[in-house]
Amino acid sequence: MTRLMSFPPPATMIFLTMMGGGRFDPFFAGLAISARPQPFEHFGKAAPKRAELSHWIGPPQYESFQANVGMTPDEASDAVAFYRALASQEGYTTGARLFPGVAELIADIAAAGIPQATASSKPEVQVVELMRHFELAPSFAAMVGATPDERTLASKADIVAESLRRLDTAGADTRRPVLI
């Protein structure tokens, strides 16, 4: 007897990931990574050239400062704090805009009763500020990002696990998640 393969059941929840840099970010335009020279100059390092910025997209900055410019772990921690202070002064939403249709898509998913959460290696404070700025926060059951030190909660696996934990606590069905 031949058995027909059925499609998997629909997703029970959706994670939206926000990767650093507007050119790779599926939701936000205008968040292109910039080489703010101040953190590098402060630590006597050369700021990356535009062509080198792709090496800074994705991994936590704590790791990038070590791997890309040879900082020690202590220097990298200080550089992340310095960089975050600059970003906070400028505002995390400066220059950010949603790609057309994203707000509507997020609202439609929420209206369909599918819980949504973020799972971003951006610091959580930035994730929450972006979601509030674009009035998307009410559509999310959890908004999860890295801890400010990028060490306590920094790996994508740990961030996804934390997001699942928060969703589970909120009563969401987390059996069939989809990560976008």
mmCIF file with all atom_site columns, C-alpha atoms in Angstrom:
data_model
loop_
_atom_site.group_PDB
_atom_site.id
_atom_site.type_symbol
_atom_site.label_atom_id
_atom_site.label_alt_id
_atom_site.label_comp_id
_atom_site.label_asym_id
_atom_site.label_entity_id
_atom_site.label_seq_id
_atom_site.pdbx_PDB_ins_code
_atom_site.Cartn_x
_atom_site.Cartn_y
_atom_site.Cartn_z
_atom_site.occupancy
_atom_site.B_iso_or_equiv
_atom_site.pdbx_formal_charge
_atom_site.auth_seq_id
_atom_site.auth_comp_id
_atom_site.auth_asym_id
_atom_site.auth_atom_id
_atom_site.pdbx_PDB_model_num
ATOM 1   C CA . MET A 1 1   ? 0.000  0.000  0.000  1.00 0.00 ? 1   MET A CA 1
ATOM 2   C CA . THR A 1 2   ? 1.391  3.350  -0.995 1.00 0.00 ? 2   THR A CA 1
ATOM 3   C CA . ARG A 1 3   ? 1.168  5.981  1.636  1.00 0.00 ? 3   ARG A CA 1
ATOM 4   C CA . LEU A 1 4   ? 0.782  9.570  0.558  1.00 0.00 ? 4   LEU A CA 1
ATOM 5   C CA . MET A 1 5   ? 3.038  12.010 2.267  1.00 0.00 ? 5   MET A CA 1
ATOM 6   C CA . SER A 1 6   ? 1.111  14.768 3.961  1.00 0.00 ? 6   SER A CA 1
ATOM 7   C CA . PHE A 1 7   ? 2.331  18.268 4.481  1.00 0.00 ? 7   PHE A CA 1
ATOM 8   C CA . PRO A 1 8   ? 3.442  19.142 7.977  1.00 0.00 ? 8   PRO A CA 1
ATOM 9   C CA . PRO A 1 9   ? 0.857  20.879 10.122 1.00 0.00 ? 9   PRO A CA 1
ATOM 10  C CA . PRO A 1 10  ? 0.904  24.676 10.098 1.00 0.00 ? 10  PRO A CA 1
ATOM 11  C CA . ALA A 1 11  ? 3.232  26.611 12.320 1.00 0.00 ? 11  ALA A CA 1
ATOM 12  C CA . THR A 1 12  ? 2.013  27.165 15.855 1.00 0.00 ? 12  THR A CA 1
ATOM 13  C CA . MET A 1 13  ? 4.230  30.196 16.361 1.00 0.00 ? 13  MET A CA 1
ATOM 14  C CA . ILE A 1 14  ? 6.647  32.365 14.408 1.00 0.00 ? 14  ILE A CA 1
ATOM 15  C CA . PHE A 1 15  ? 10.038 33.772 15.388 1.00 0.00 ? 15  PHE A CA 1
ATOM 16  C CA . LEU A 1 16  ? 11.193 36.873 13.573 1.00 0.00 ? 16  LEU A CA 1
ATOM 17  C CA . THR A 1 17  ? 14.932 37.314 13.622 1.00 0.00 ? 17  THR A CA 1
ATOM 18  C CA . MET A 1 18  ? 16.559 40.678 13.092 1.00 0.00 ? 18  MET A CA 1
ATOM 19  C CA . MET A 1 19  ? 20.069 40.273 11.817 1.00 0.00 ? 19  MET A CA 1
ATOM 20  C CA . GLY A 1 20  ? 22.439 43.190 12.092 1.00 0.00 ? 20  GLY A CA 1
ATOM 21  C CA . GLY A 1 21  ? 22.566 45.365 9.038  1.00 0.00 ? 21  GLY A CA 1
ATOM 22  C CA . GLY A 1 22  ? 19.744 46.557 6.830  1.00 0.00 ? 22  GLY A CA 1
ATOM 23  C CA . ARG A 1 23  ? 20.904 44.744 3.729  1.00 0.00 ? 23  ARG A CA 1
ATOM 24  C CA . PHE A 1 24  ? 20.347 41.350 5.362  1.00 0.00 ? 24  PHE A CA 1
ATOM 25  C CA . ASP A 1 25  ? 17.464 42.294 7.616  1.00 0.00 ? 25  ASP A CA 1
ATOM 26  C CA . PRO A 1 26  ? 14.199 40.953 6.183  1.00 0.00 ? 26  PRO A CA 1
ATOM 27  C CA . PHE A 1 27  ? 12.017 43.476 8.006  1.00 0.00 ? 27  PHE A CA 1
ATOM 28  C CA . PHE A 1 28  ? 13.861 46.724 8.571  1.00 0.00 ? 28  PHE A CA 1
ATOM 29  C CA . ALA A 1 29  ? 15.474 48.879 5.931  1.00 0.00 ? 29  ALA A CA 1
ATOM 30  C CA . GLY A 1 30  ? 17.864 51.631 6.891  1.00 0.00 ? 30  GLY A CA 1
ATOM 31  C CA . LEU A 1 31  ? 19.498 49.758 9.750  1.00 0.00 ? 31  LEU A CA 1
ATOM 32  C CA . ALA A 1 32  ? 22.656 49.247 7.768  1.00 0.00 ? 32  ALA A CA 1
ATOM 33  C CA . ILE A 1 33  ? 25.610 48.625 9.995  1.00 0.00 ? 33  ILE A CA 1
ATOM 34  C CA . SER A 1 34  ? 27.860 51.592 10.228 1.00 0.00 ? 34  SER A CA 1
ATOM 35  C CA . ALA A 1 35  ? 31.448 51.803 11.232 1.00 0.00 ? 35  ALA A CA 1
ATOM 36  C CA . ARG A 1 36  ? 31.252 54.328 14.008 1.00 0.00 ? 36  ARG A CA 1
ATOM 37  C CA . PRO A 1 37  ? 34.930 55.158 14.348 1.00 0.00 ? 37  PRO A CA 1
ATOM 38  C CA . GLN A 1 38  ? 34.745 56.259 17.987 1.00 0.00 ? 38  GLN A CA 1
ATOM 39  C CA . PRO A 1 39  ? 34.889 52.812 19.670 1.00 0.00 ? 39  PRO A CA 1
ATOM 40  C CA . PHE A 1 40  ? 37.836 51.805 17.516 1.00 0.00 ? 40  PHE A CA 1
ATOM 41  C CA . GLU A 1 41  ? 39.711 55.070 18.011 1.00 0.00 ? 41  GLU A CA 1
ATOM 42  C CA . HIS A 1 42  ? 39.025 54.935 21.750 1.00 0.00 ? 42  HIS A CA 1
ATOM 43  C CA . PHE A 1 43  ? 40.844 51.582 21.884 1.00 0.00 ? 43  PHE A CA 1
ATOM 44  C CA . GLY A 1 44  ? 43.575 52.495 19.382 1.00 0.00 ? 44  GLY A CA 1
ATOM 45  C CA . LYS A 1 45  ? 42.186 50.301 16.597 1.00 0.00 ? 45  LYS A CA 1
ATOM 46  C CA . ALA A 1 46  ? 41.431 51.150 12.982 1.00 0.00 ? 46  ALA A CA 1
ATOM 47  C CA . ALA A 1 47  ? 37.738 51.296 12.117 1.00 0.00 ? 47  ALA A CA 1
ATOM 48  C CA . PRO A 1 48  ? 36.682 48.750 9.499  1.00 0.00 ? 48  PRO A CA 1
ATOM 49  C CA . LYS A 1 49  ? 36.390 49.900 5.921  1.00 0.00 ? 49  LYS A CA 1
ATOM 50  C CA . ARG A 1 50  ? 32.974 49.683 4.233  1.00 0.00 ? 50  ARG A CA 1
ATOM 51  C CA . ALA A 1 51  ? 34.003 46.504 2.388  1.00 0.00 ? 51  ALA A CA 1
ATOM 52  C CA . GLU A 1 52  ? 34.838 44.844 5.734  1.00 0.00 ? 52  GLU A CA 1
ATOM 53  C CA . LEU A 1 53  ? 31.515 45.585 7.420  1.00 0.00 ? 53  LEU A CA 1
ATOM 54  C CA . SER A 1 54  ? 29.945 42.307 6.306  1.00 0.00 ? 54  SER A CA 1
ATOM 55  C CA . HIS A 1 55  ? 32.213 40.540 8.835  1.00 0.00 ? 55  HIS A CA 1
ATOM 56  C CA . TRP A 1 56  ? 30.424 42.469 11.596 1.00 0.00 ? 56  TRP A CA 1
ATOM 57  C CA . ILE A 1 57  ? 26.918 41.394 10.583 1.00 0.00 ? 57  ILE A CA 1
ATOM 58  C CA . GLY A 1 58  ? 25.462 38.502 12.530 1.00 0.00 ? 58  GLY A CA 1
ATOM 59  C CA . PRO A 1 59  ? 27.834 37.597 15.341 1.00 0.00 ? 59  PRO A CA 1
ATOM 60  C CA . PRO A 1 60  ? 27.575 39.483 18.626 1.00 0.00 ? 60  PRO A CA 1
ATOM 61  C CA . GLN A 1 61  ? 29.791 42.555 18.703 1.00 0.00 ? 61  GLN A CA 1
ATOM 62  C CA . TYR A 1 62  ? 31.606 41.141 21.718 1.00 0.00 ? 62  TYR A CA 1
ATOM 63  C CA . GLU A 1 63  ? 32.878 38.338 19.468 1.00 0.00 ? 63  GLU A CA 1
ATOM 64  C CA . SER A 1 64  ? 33.423 40.617 16.468 1.00 0.00 ? 64  SER A CA 1
ATOM 65  C CA . PHE A 1 65  ? 35.630 43.057 18.357 1.00 0.00 ? 65  PHE A CA 1
ATOM 66  C CA . GLN A 1 66  ? 37.871 40.123 19.289 1.00 0.00 ? 66  GLN A CA 1
ATOM 67  C CA . ALA A 1 67  ? 37.851 38.281 15.962 1.00 0.00 ? 67  ALA A CA 1
ATOM 68  C CA . ASN A 1 68  ? 38.004 41.278 13.634 1.00 0.00 ? 68  ASN A CA 1
ATOM 69  C CA . VAL A 1 69  ? 40.336 43.701 15.420 1.00 0.00 ? 69  VAL A CA 1
ATOM 70  C CA . GLY A 1 70  ? 42.131 41.509 17.939 1.00 0.00 ? 70  GLY A CA 1
ATOM 71  C CA . MET A 1 71  ? 40.723 42.906 21.170 1.00 0.00 ? 71  MET A CA 1
ATOM 72  C CA . THR A 1 72  ? 41.021 40.997 24.420 1.00 0.00 ? 72  THR A CA 1
ATOM 73  C CA . PRO A 1 73  ? 37.764 39.852 26.073 1.00 0.00 ? 73  PRO A CA 1
ATOM 74  C CA . ASP A 1 74  ? 37.992 42.747 28.558 1.00 0.00 ? 74  ASP A CA 1
ATOM 75  C CA . GLU A 1 75  ? 38.622 45.284 25.774 1.00 0.00 ? 75  GLU A CA 1
ATOM 76  C CA . ALA A 1 76  ? 35.744 43.800 23.784 1.00 0.00 ? 76  ALA A CA 1
ATOM 77  C CA . SER A 1 77  ? 33.387 44.166 26.758 1.00 0.00 ? 77  SER A CA 1
ATOM 78  C CA . ASP A 1 78  ? 34.441 47.790 27.172 1.00 0.00 ? 78  ASP A CA 1
ATOM 79  C CA . ALA A 1 79  ? 34.104 48.423 23.420 1.00 0.00 ? 79  ALA A CA 1
ATOM 80  C CA . VAL A 1 80  ? 30.571 46.973 23.352 1.00 0.00 ? 80  VAL A CA 1
ATOM 81  C CA . ALA A 1 81  ? 29.570 49.183 26.280 1.00 0.00 ? 81  ALA A CA 1
ATOM 82  C CA . PHE A 1 82  ? 31.124 52.213 24.579 1.00 0.00 ? 82  PHE A CA 1
ATOM 83  C CA . TYR A 1 83  ? 29.402 51.407 21.268 1.00 0.00 ? 83  TYR A CA 1
ATOM 84  C CA . ARG A 1 84  ? 26.021 50.854 22.966 1.00 0.00 ? 84  ARG A CA 1
ATOM 85  C CA . ALA A 1 85  ? 26.309 54.183 24.752 1.00 0.00 ? 85  ALA A CA 1
ATOM 86  C CA . LEU A 1 86  ? 26.872 55.927 21.400 1.00 0.00 ? 86  LEU A CA 1
ATOM 87  C CA . ALA A 1 87  ? 23.955 54.095 19.802 1.00 0.00 ? 87  ALA A CA 1
ATOM 88  C CA . SER A 1 88  ? 21.719 54.968 22.736 1.00 0.00 ? 88  SER A CA 1
ATOM 89  C CA . GLN A 1 89  ? 22.583 58.676 22.382 1.00 0.00 ? 89  GLN A CA 1
ATOM 90  C CA . GLU A 1 90  ? 21.738 58.618 18.675 1.00 0.00 ? 90  GLU A CA 1
ATOM 91  C CA . GLY A 1 91  ? 18.604 56.548 19.185 1.00 0.00 ? 91  GLY A CA 1
ATOM 92  C CA . TYR A 1 92  ? 18.207 52.965 18.065 1.00 0.00 ? 92  TYR A CA 1
ATOM 93  C CA . THR A 1 93  ? 15.563 53.846 15.505 1.00 0.00 ? 93  THR A CA 1
ATOM 94  C CA . THR A 1 94  ? 17.485 56.605 13.736 1.00 0.00 ? 94  THR A CA 1
ATOM 95  C CA . GLY A 1 95  ? 17.188 56.021 10.002 1.00 0.00 ? 95  GLY A CA 1
ATOM 96  C CA . ALA A 1 96  ? 15.144 52.843 10.433 1.00 0.00 ? 96  ALA A CA 1
ATOM 97  C CA . ARG A 1 97  ? 12.069 52.141 8.334  1.00 0.00 ? 97  ARG A CA 1
ATOM 98  C CA . LEU A 1 98  ? 9.984  49.074 7.644  1.00 0.00 ? 98  LEU A CA 1
ATOM 99  C CA . PHE A 1 99  ? 9.990  47.454 4.266  1.00 0.00 ? 99  PHE A CA 1
ATOM 100 C CA . PRO A 1 100 ? 6.608  47.850 2.562  1.00 0.00 ? 100 PRO A CA 1
ATOM 101 C CA . GLY A 1 101 ? 4.052  45.284 3.689  1.00 0.00 ? 101 GLY A CA 1
ATOM 102 C CA . VAL A 1 102 ? 5.888  44.115 6.819  1.00 0.00 ? 102 VAL A CA 1
ATOM 103 C CA . ALA A 1 103 ? 3.597  45.851 9.336  1.00 0.00 ? 103 ALA A CA 1
ATOM 104 C CA . GLU A 1 104 ? 0.552  44.445 7.558  1.00 0.00 ? 104 GLU A CA 1
ATOM 105 C CA . LEU A 1 105 ? 2.027  40.939 7.481  1.00 0.00 ? 105 LEU A CA 1
ATOM 106 C CA . ILE A 1 106 ? 2.807  41.036 11.205 1.00 0.00 ? 106 ILE A CA 1
ATOM 107 C CA . ALA A 1 107 ? -0.699 42.345 11.959 1.00 0.00 ? 107 ALA A CA 1
ATOM 108 C CA . ASP A 1 108 ? -2.291 39.632 9.777  1.00 0.00 ? 108 ASP A CA 1
ATOM 109 C CA . ILE A 1 109 ? -0.329 36.888 11.548 1.00 0.00 ? 109 ILE A CA 1
ATOM 110 C CA . ALA A 1 110 ? -1.382 38.270 14.935 1.00 0.00 ? 110 ALA A CA 1
ATOM 111 C CA . ALA A 1 111 ? -5.019 38.526 13.771 1.00 0.00 ? 111 ALA A CA 1
ATOM 112 C CA . ALA A 1 112 ? -4.859 34.860 12.730 1.00 0.00 ? 112 ALA A CA 1
ATOM 113 C CA . GLY A 1 113 ? -3.999 34.012 16.333 1.00 0.00 ? 113 GLY A CA 1
ATOM 114 C CA . ILE A 1 114 ? -0.462 32.815 15.638 1.00 0.00 ? 114 ILE A CA 1
ATOM 115 C CA . PRO A 1 115 ? 1.883  33.931 18.420 1.00 0.00 ? 115 PRO A CA 1
ATOM 116 C CA . GLN A 1 116 ? 4.955  35.832 17.252 1.00 0.00 ? 116 GLN A CA 1
ATOM 117 C CA . ALA A 1 117 ? 8.231  36.474 19.004 1.00 0.00 ? 117 ALA A CA 1
ATOM 118 C CA . THR A 1 118 ? 11.563 38.004 18.178 1.00 0.00 ? 118 THR A CA 1
ATOM 119 C CA . ALA A 1 119 ? 14.772 36.013 18.469 1.00 0.00 ? 119 ALA A CA 1
ATOM 120 C CA . SER A 1 120 ? 17.464 38.556 17.750 1.00 0.00 ? 120 SER A CA 1
ATOM 121 C CA . SER A 1 121 ? 21.121 38.820 18.604 1.00 0.00 ? 121 SER A CA 1
ATOM 122 C CA . LYS A 1 122 ? 20.619 42.581 18.708 1.00 0.00 ? 122 LYS A CA 1
ATOM 123 C CA . PRO A 1 123 ? 20.394 43.766 22.316 1.00 0.00 ? 123 PRO A CA 1
ATOM 124 C CA . GLU A 1 124 ? 16.865 43.296 23.637 1.00 0.00 ? 124 GLU A CA 1
ATOM 125 C CA . VAL A 1 125 ? 16.545 46.973 24.518 1.00 0.00 ? 125 VAL A CA 1
ATOM 126 C CA . GLN A 1 126 ? 17.042 47.798 20.814 1.00 0.00 ? 126 GLN A CA 1
ATOM 127 C CA . VAL A 1 127 ? 14.597 45.110 19.692 1.00 0.00 ? 127 VAL A CA 1
ATOM 128 C CA . VAL A 1 128 ? 11.891 46.409 22.027 1.00 0.00 ? 128 VAL A CA 1
ATOM 129 C CA . GLU A 1 129 ? 12.526 50.021 21.019 1.00 0.00 ? 129 GLU A CA 1
ATOM 130 C CA . LEU A 1 130 ? 12.255 49.159 17.316 1.00 0.00 ? 130 LEU A CA 1
ATOM 131 C CA . MET A 1 131 ? 9.038  47.196 17.844 1.00 0.00 ? 131 MET A CA 1
ATOM 132 C CA . ARG A 1 132 ? 7.499  50.026 19.864 1.00 0.00 ? 132 ARG A CA 1
ATOM 133 C CA . HIS A 1 133 ? 8.685  52.673 17.406 1.00 0.00 ? 133 HIS A CA 1
ATOM 134 C CA . PHE A 1 134 ? 6.880  50.928 14.546 1.00 0.00 ? 134 PHE A CA 1
ATOM 135 C CA . GLU A 1 135 ? 3.871  50.079 16.737 1.00 0.00 ? 135 GLU A CA 1
ATOM 136 C CA . LEU A 1 136 ? 4.500  46.354 16.264 1.00 0.00 ? 136 LEU A CA 1
ATOM 137 C CA . ALA A 1 137 ? 4.945  45.447 19.947 1.00 0.00 ? 137 ALA A CA 1
ATOM 138 C CA . PRO A 1 138 ? 1.261  44.564 20.536 1.00 0.00 ? 138 PRO A CA 1
ATOM 139 C CA . SER A 1 139 ? 1.529  41.842 17.873 1.00 0.00 ? 139 SER A CA 1
ATOM 140 C CA . PHE A 1 140 ? 4.320  40.030 19.743 1.00 0.00 ? 140 PHE A CA 1
ATOM 141 C CA . ALA A 1 141 ? 3.928  37.580 22.599 1.00 0.00 ? 141 ALA A CA 1
ATOM 142 C CA . ALA A 1 142 ? 7.649  37.915 23.379 1.00 0.00 ? 142 ALA A CA 1
ATOM 143 C CA . MET A 1 143 ? 10.415 40.284 22.291 1.00 0.00 ? 143 MET A CA 1
ATOM 144 C CA . VAL A 1 144 ? 13.749 38.631 22.974 1.00 0.00 ? 144 VAL A CA 1
ATOM 145 C CA . GLY A 1 145 ? 17.244 39.810 22.194 1.00 0.00 ? 145 GLY A CA 1
ATOM 146 C CA . ALA A 1 146 ? 20.745 39.610 23.581 1.00 0.00 ? 146 ALA A CA 1
ATOM 147 C CA . THR A 1 147 ? 21.667 40.935 26.983 1.00 0.00 ? 147 THR A CA 1
ATOM 148 C CA . PRO A 1 148 ? 23.502 44.286 26.866 1.00 0.00 ? 148 PRO A CA 1
ATOM 149 C CA . ASP A 1 149 ? 26.846 42.641 27.651 1.00 0.00 ? 149 ASP A CA 1
ATOM 150 C CA . GLU A 1 150 ? 26.350 40.220 24.730 1.00 0.00 ? 150 GLU A CA 1
ATOM 151 C CA . ARG A 1 151 ? 27.775 37.478 26.915 1.00 0.00 ? 151 ARG A CA 1
ATOM 152 C CA . THR A 1 152 ? 25.019 36.331 29.274 1.00 0.00 ? 152 THR A CA 1
ATOM 153 C CA . LEU A 1 153 ? 22.511 35.780 26.473 1.00 0.00 ? 153 LEU A CA 1
ATOM 154 C CA . ALA A 1 154 ? 24.188 36.104 23.096 1.00 0.00 ? 154 ALA A CA 1
ATOM 155 C CA . SER A 1 155 ? 24.169 32.968 20.960 1.00 0.00 ? 155 SER A CA 1
ATOM 156 C CA . LYS A 1 156 ? 21.262 32.533 18.582 1.00 0.00 ? 156 LYS A CA 1
ATOM 157 C CA . ALA A 1 157 ? 20.512 29.123 20.115 1.00 0.00 ? 157 ALA A CA 1
ATOM 158 C CA . ASP A 1 158 ? 20.273 30.599 23.624 1.00 0.00 ? 158 ASP A CA 1
ATOM 159 C CA . ILE A 1 159 ? 18.137 33.500 22.403 1.00 0.00 ? 159 ILE A CA 1
ATOM 160 C CA . VAL A 1 160 ? 15.729 31.159 20.601 1.00 0.00 ? 160 VAL A CA 1
ATOM 161 C CA . ALA A 1 161 ? 15.563 28.965 23.733 1.00 0.00 ? 161 ALA A CA 1
ATOM 162 C CA . GLU A 1 162 ? 14.760 32.023 25.867 1.00 0.00 ? 162 GLU A CA 1
ATOM 163 C CA . SER A 1 163 ? 12.100 33.124 23.404 1.00 0.00 ? 163 SER A CA 1
ATOM 164 C CA . LEU A 1 164 ? 10.544 29.647 23.508 1.00 0.00 ? 164 LEU A CA 1
ATOM 165 C CA . ARG A 1 165 ? 10.624 29.733 27.309 1.00 0.00 ? 165 ARG A CA 1
ATOM 166 C CA . ARG A 1 166 ? 8.824  33.087 27.406 1.00 0.00 ? 166 ARG A CA 1
ATOM 167 C CA . LEU A 1 167 ? 6.253  31.913 24.878 1.00 0.00 ? 167 LEU A CA 1
ATOM 168 C CA . ASP A 1 168 ? 5.649  28.726 26.822 1.00 0.00 ? 168 ASP A CA 1
ATOM 169 C CA . THR A 1 169 ? 5.196  30.755 30.013 1.00 0.00 ? 169 THR A CA 1
ATOM 170 C CA . ALA A 1 170 ? 2.661  32.917 28.150 1.00 0.00 ? 170 ALA A CA 1
ATOM 171 C CA . GLY A 1 171 ? 0.749  29.760 27.170 1.00 0.00 ? 171 GLY A CA 1
ATOM 172 C CA . ALA A 1 172 ? 1.700  29.664 23.498 1.00 0.00 ? 172 ALA A CA 1
ATOM 173 C CA . ASP A 1 173 ? 1.898  26.357 21.641 1.00 0.00 ? 173 ASP A CA 1
ATOM 174 C CA . THR A 1 174 ? 5.590  26.051 20.811 1.00 0.00 ? 174 THR A CA 1
ATOM 175 C CA . ARG A 1 175 ? 5.500  22.571 19.253 1.00 0.00 ? 175 ARG A CA 1
ATOM 176 C CA . ARG A 1 176 ? 5.901  23.752 15.629 1.00 0.00 ? 176 ARG A CA 1
ATOM 177 C CA . PRO A 1 177 ? 7.858  26.999 15.534 1.00 0.00 ? 177 PRO A CA 1
ATOM 178 C CA . VAL A 1 178 ? 9.051  28.658 12.360 1.00 0.00 ? 178 VAL A CA 1
ATOM 179 C CA . LEU A 1 179 ? 12.100 30.936 12.339 1.00 0.00 ? 179 LEU A CA 1
ATOM 180 C CA . ILE A 1 180 ? 12.083 33.648 9.694  1.00 0.00 ? 180 ILE A CA 1
#
